[in-house]
Amino acid sequence: MTDSTERFAGFAELYDRARPKPPADIVELVRQWVDVEDPDVVDLGAGTGGATLLWDRAIAVEPSADMRELAHQRLDPARFQVVDGTAEATGLPDDCADVVTASQALHWFDPATAFPEIARILRPGGVFVAFDCDWPPAVDREVDAAWAEFEAHLRGMEQEHDFQPPRAKGEHVDRLRASGLFAHVTEVCLHGKESGDARRLYELALSQSGSMGLRKAGYSDEQIGLAALHEVANRRLPVVKTWWWTYRVRLAVTSSR
């Protein structure tokens, strides 16, 4: 199974429940970078619409039917439009957006086709903002170590089964600059604060594309490494504790032409 969209299919409700919601500071940052008081926003790979809700209004572009269904339920149609499409082929007109966003999604985009598409739908001086958080959240030292072991085991199983790996997030800025489509590219860090217990941490680990793909291939929690992680989480996070997230925000500005 090489298609990431297929791996996420059928897990929309769990994904929506477990995944973090980005901090509102992202909006303040982007508004400072785009010279438009009330920007038109397009959210690529919008998923269930959790990040789309940051904005007063937006077009949410999402290829997964079950995630679009949850987005339709969540997003007020008076403010938001949910459409079937991808970052590589949005189906939207030229110069239709002041801001294009991608939350927890850029590592799945094909830069060769997605970046030109993003530049096409952005107006002159528009901003592409791609953000994601460092995994796992900072919660507990033993949980952190257990997560590292789980991740190493999961990556090995993904390679063994020829799963398509996501692109390295640490190379996003270099890829944006190398595209030649943006006049200025930079990266900043923001912080998010949430809370959760052992159950949510387990569901967060399960919500990863590799875990989902292996589950669909018939592997158990024990084989994937989820059971061992859950055991540590049950012992260290029996009650809700604060989760600290680091968000990396990439800003790419189109030329004013």
Short mmCIF file of C-alpha atoms in Angstrom, two decimals:
data_model
loop_
_atom_site.label_atom_id
_atom_site.label_comp_id
_atom_site.label_asym_id
_atom_site.label_seq_id
_atom_site.Cartn_x
_atom_site.Cartn_y
_atom_site.Cartn_z
CA MET A 1 0.00 0.00 0.00
CA THR A 2 1.85 3.07 -1.25
CA ASP A 3 -0.95 5.65 -1.41
CA SER A 4 -1.08 7.68 1.79
CA THR A 5 -4.68 8.71 1.11
CA GLU A 6 -5.69 5.06 1.07
CA ARG A 7 -3.85 4.39 4.30
CA PHE A 8 -5.82 7.13 6.09
CA ALA A 9 -9.17 5.98 4.64
CA GLY A 10 -11.53 4.67 7.30
CA PHE A 11 -9.76 6.34 10.21
CA ALA A 12 -11.24 9.84 9.96
CA GLU A 13 -12.96 9.85 13.36
CA LEU A 14 -9.91 8.52 15.21
CA TYR A 15 -7.65 10.94 13.32
CA ASP A 16 -9.87 13.86 14.25
CA ARG A 17 -10.04 12.81 17.91
CA ALA A 18 -6.33 12.19 18.42
CA ARG A 19 -4.52 14.77 16.32
CA PRO A 20 -3.50 18.13 17.84
CA LYS A 21 -5.18 21.36 16.81
CA PRO A 22 -2.70 24.06 15.75
CA PRO A 23 -2.23 27.18 17.88
CA ALA A 24 -4.11 30.35 16.95
CA ASP A 25 -0.79 32.23 16.91
CA ILE A 26 -0.30 30.88 13.40
CA VAL A 27 -3.07 33.16 12.16
CA GLU A 28 -1.53 36.21 13.83
CA LEU A 29 1.82 35.38 12.25
CA VAL A 30 0.39 34.91 8.75
CA ARG A 31 -1.73 38.06 8.92
CA GLN A 32 1.43 40.01 9.65
CA TRP A 33 3.06 38.54 6.54
CA VAL A 34 0.25 39.09 4.04
CA ASP A 35 -0.79 42.64 3.17
CA VAL A 36 -4.51 41.85 3.15
CA GLU A 37 -6.84 42.60 6.05
CA ASP A 38 -9.33 39.82 5.28
CA PRO A 39 -7.42 37.22 3.23
CA ASP A 40 -8.95 34.57 1.00
CA VAL A 41 -7.57 31.26 2.32
CA VAL A 42 -7.19 27.82 0.72
CA ASP A 43 -6.33 24.93 3.07
CA LEU A 44 -4.65 22.02 1.25
CA GLY A 45 -4.87 18.51 2.67
CA ALA A 46 -7.45 19.90 5.06
CA GLY A 47 -8.36 16.53 6.55
CA THR A 48 -11.31 16.86 8.92
CA GLY A 49 -11.06 20.65 8.99
CA GLY A 50 -9.40 21.12 12.38
CA ALA A 51 -6.84 23.60 11.03
CA THR A 52 -9.29 25.16 8.58
CA LEU A 53 -11.22 26.45 11.60
CA LEU A 54 -8.34 28.80 12.40
CA TRP A 55 -9.61 31.12 9.68
CA ASP A 56 -12.70 33.31 9.38
CA ARG A 57 -13.42 31.70 6.01
CA ALA A 58 -11.59 29.30 3.72
CA ILE A 59 -11.77 26.68 1.01
CA ALA A 60 -10.79 23.26 2.36
CA VAL A 61 -9.25 20.94 -0.26
CA GLU A 62 -9.14 17.26 0.76
CA PRO A 63 -8.83 14.04 -1.31
CA SER A 64 -10.21 11.62 1.32
CA ALA A 65 -13.99 11.16 1.14
CA ASP A 66 -14.48 10.17 4.79
CA MET A 67 -12.36 13.09 6.01
CA ARG A 68 -14.31 15.45 3.76
CA GLU A 69 -17.51 14.14 5.31
CA LEU A 70 -16.35 15.08 8.83
CA ALA A 71 -15.14 18.44 7.53
CA HIS A 72 -18.59 19.06 6.06
CA GLN A 73 -20.13 18.30 9.45
CA ARG A 74 -17.71 20.58 11.32
CA LEU A 75 -17.40 23.59 9.02
CA ASP A 76 -20.15 26.21 8.67
CA PRO A 77 -21.06 26.32 4.95
CA ALA A 78 -21.65 30.07 5.26
CA ARG A 79 -17.92 30.50 5.96
CA PHE A 80 -16.24 27.43 4.51
CA GLN A 81 -16.30 25.43 1.30
CA VAL A 82 -15.11 21.82 1.27
CA VAL A 83 -13.94 20.45 -2.10
CA ASP A 84 -12.47 17.25 -3.46
CA GLY A 85 -8.95 17.83 -4.71
CA THR A 86 -5.25 17.50 -4.04
CA ALA A 87 -2.34 19.88 -3.57
CA GLU A 88 -1.17 18.86 -7.04
CA ALA A 89 -4.57 19.45 -8.67
CA THR A 90 -6.87 21.71 -6.65
CA GLY A 91 -9.35 22.48 -9.42
CA LEU A 92 -9.35 26.11 -8.28
CA PRO A 93 -8.92 29.17 -10.54
CA ASP A 94 -5.73 31.19 -10.95
CA ASP A 95 -4.95 33.92 -8.40
CA CYS A 96 -7.83 32.97 -6.09
CA ALA A 97 -6.03 33.02 -2.72
CA ASP A 98 -4.06 35.43 -0.57
CA VAL A 99 -3.01 32.58 1.73
CA VAL A 100 -2.56 28.87 1.02
CA THR A 101 -2.04 26.63 4.04
CA ALA A 102 -0.97 23.04 4.64
CA SER A 103 -1.28 21.61 8.14
CA GLN A 104 0.52 18.31 8.81
CA ALA A 105 0.41 17.61 5.07
CA LEU A 106 3.35 19.08 3.13
CA HIS A 107 5.48 15.95 3.60
CA TRP A 108 2.95 14.05 1.44
CA PHE A 109 2.91 16.58 -1.43
CA ASP A 110 4.83 16.07 -4.67
CA PRO A 111 6.95 19.24 -4.85
CA ALA A 112 7.35 19.05 -8.63
CA THR A 113 3.62 19.46 -9.18
CA ALA A 114 2.27 20.84 -5.89
CA PHE A 115 4.54 23.91 -5.69
CA PRO A 116 3.59 25.19 -9.17
CA GLU A 117 -0.07 24.59 -8.33
CA ILE A 118 0.27 26.56 -5.08
CA ALA A 119 2.03 29.40 -6.90
CA ARG A 120 -0.71 29.38 -9.55
CA ILE A 121 -3.60 29.84 -7.13
CA LEU A 122 -1.76 32.42 -4.98
CA ARG A 123 -2.14 36.09 -5.84
CA PRO A 124 0.97 38.28 -6.23
CA GLY A 125 2.48 38.80 -2.78
CA GLY A 126 0.49 35.86 -1.40
CA VAL A 127 1.81 33.55 1.29
CA PHE A 128 2.08 29.78 1.42
CA VAL A 129 2.23 28.63 5.05
CA ALA A 130 3.03 25.00 5.84
CA PHE A 131 3.14 23.92 9.45
CA ASP A 132 3.45 20.75 11.44
CA CYS A 133 4.44 19.74 14.95
CA ASP A 134 7.36 17.74 16.27
CA TRP A 135 6.29 14.26 17.39
CA PRO A 136 5.70 13.22 20.10
CA PRO A 137 4.53 16.01 22.40
CA ALA A 138 6.72 16.63 25.44
CA VAL A 139 4.78 14.88 28.20
CA ASP A 140 6.94 12.47 30.18
CA ARG A 141 10.51 11.15 29.93
CA GLU A 142 9.56 7.47 29.91
CA VAL A 143 6.78 8.03 27.40
CA ASP A 144 9.22 9.94 25.20
CA ALA A 145 11.71 7.06 25.25
CA ALA A 146 8.96 4.50 24.57
CA TRP A 147 7.73 6.58 21.63
CA ALA A 148 11.25 6.64 20.14
CA GLU A 149 11.41 2.85 20.32
CA PHE A 150 7.96 2.57 18.75
CA GLU A 151 8.91 4.95 15.92
CA ALA A 152 12.12 3.04 15.14
CA HIS A 153 10.20 -0.25 15.01
CA LEU A 154 7.44 1.28 12.87
CA ARG A 155 9.91 2.75 10.35
CA GLY A 156 11.55 -0.66 10.01
CA MET A 157 8.22 -2.35 9.29
CA GLU A 158 7.28 0.34 6.77
CA GLN A 159 10.53 -0.22 4.87
CA GLU A 160 10.04 -3.98 5.00
CA HIS A 161 6.62 -3.59 3.37
CA ASP A 162 7.71 -0.91 0.84
CA PHE A 163 5.38 1.72 2.20
CA GLN A 164 5.85 5.11 0.59
CA PRO A 165 7.78 7.19 3.14
CA PRO A 166 6.80 10.84 3.64
CA ARG A 167 9.33 13.44 2.58
CA ALA A 168 11.71 14.66 5.28
CA LYS A 169 10.13 17.63 7.02
CA GLY A 170 13.54 19.13 7.76
CA GLU A 171 14.02 19.65 4.02
CA HIS A 172 10.80 21.63 3.40
CA VAL A 173 12.51 25.02 3.39
CA ASP A 174 15.26 23.88 1.01
CA ARG A 175 12.70 22.40 -1.37
CA LEU A 176 10.60 25.57 -1.36
CA ARG A 177 13.65 27.70 -2.08
CA ALA A 178 14.93 25.35 -4.78
CA SER A 179 11.58 25.55 -6.62
CA GLY A 180 12.33 29.13 -7.67
CA LEU A 181 8.63 29.95 -7.32
CA PHE A 182 8.82 32.05 -4.17
CA ALA A 183 10.53 35.38 -3.58
CA HIS A 184 11.22 34.69 0.08
CA VAL A 185 11.15 31.55 2.24
CA THR A 186 11.73 31.28 6.00
CA GLU A 187 10.86 29.13 9.01
CA VAL A 188 9.81 30.00 12.55
CA CYS A 189 8.79 27.95 15.60
CA LEU A 190 5.64 28.38 17.67
CA HIS A 191 4.34 26.40 20.60
CA GLY A 192 1.07 24.65 21.26
CA LYS A 193 -0.35 23.40 24.55
CA GLU A 194 -2.96 20.66 24.89
CA SER A 195 -3.68 17.81 27.25
CA GLY A 196 -4.25 14.07 27.10
CA ASP A 197 -3.98 10.72 28.81
CA ALA A 198 -2.72 7.26 27.89
CA ARG A 199 -5.69 6.54 25.63
CA ARG A 200 -5.14 9.64 23.55
CA LEU A 201 -1.42 8.93 23.21
CA TYR A 202 -2.22 5.43 21.95
CA GLU A 203 -4.71 6.85 19.43
CA LEU A 204 -2.18 9.48 18.37
CA ALA A 205 0.33 6.73 17.57
CA LEU A 206 -2.34 4.72 15.78
CA SER A 207 -3.31 7.78 13.69
CA GLN A 208 0.03 7.72 11.87
CA SER A 209 -0.09 6.51 8.28
CA GLY A 210 2.33 3.66 8.96
CA SER A 211 0.28 2.31 11.87
CA MET A 212 -2.88 2.52 9.80
CA GLY A 213 -1.32 0.86 6.80
CA LEU A 214 0.04 -2.02 8.87
CA ARG A 215 -3.30 -2.44 10.63
CA LYS A 216 -4.98 -2.73 7.22
CA ALA A 217 -2.35 -5.27 6.21
CA GLY A 218 -3.47 -7.44 9.13
CA TYR A 219 -0.83 -6.73 11.76
CA SER A 220 -1.71 -6.60 15.47
CA ASP A 221 -0.89 -3.89 18.00
CA GLU A 222 1.76 -6.19 19.45
CA GLN A 223 3.45 -6.66 16.08
CA ILE A 224 3.33 -2.94 15.23
CA GLY A 225 4.71 -1.92 18.64
CA LEU A 226 1.58 -0.08 19.74
CA ALA A 227 0.92 -2.44 22.64
CA ALA A 228 4.32 -1.80 24.23
CA LEU A 229 3.89 1.95 23.89
CA HIS A 230 0.40 1.76 25.37
CA GLU A 231 1.68 -0.20 28.37
CA VAL A 232 4.17 2.55 29.22
CA ALA A 233 1.54 5.24 28.64
CA ASN A 234 -0.94 3.47 30.92
CA ARG A 235 1.65 3.46 33.68
CA ARG A 236 2.91 7.02 33.22
CA LEU A 237 -0.25 8.79 32.01
CA PRO A 238 -3.12 7.28 34.01
CA VAL A 239 -4.72 10.74 34.19
CA VAL A 240 -4.78 13.73 31.85
CA LYS A 241 -1.53 15.70 31.75
CA THR A 242 -0.33 18.74 29.83
CA TRP A 243 1.10 18.09 26.35
CA TRP A 244 3.67 20.55 24.97
CA TRP A 245 3.99 20.75 21.18
CA THR A 246 6.59 22.53 19.04
CA TYR A 247 5.22 23.76 15.69
CA ARG A 248 7.49 24.49 12.74
CA VAL A 249 5.97 27.05 10.38
CA ARG A 250 7.35 27.53 6.86
CA LEU A 251 6.45 30.79 5.14
CA ALA A 252 6.91 31.18 1.37
CA VAL A 253 5.96 34.48 -0.26
CA THR A 254 5.22 34.86 -3.96
CA SER A 255 6.68 37.80 -5.86
CA SER A 256 4.57 40.93 -6.28
CA ARG A 257 4.99 40.68 -10.07
#
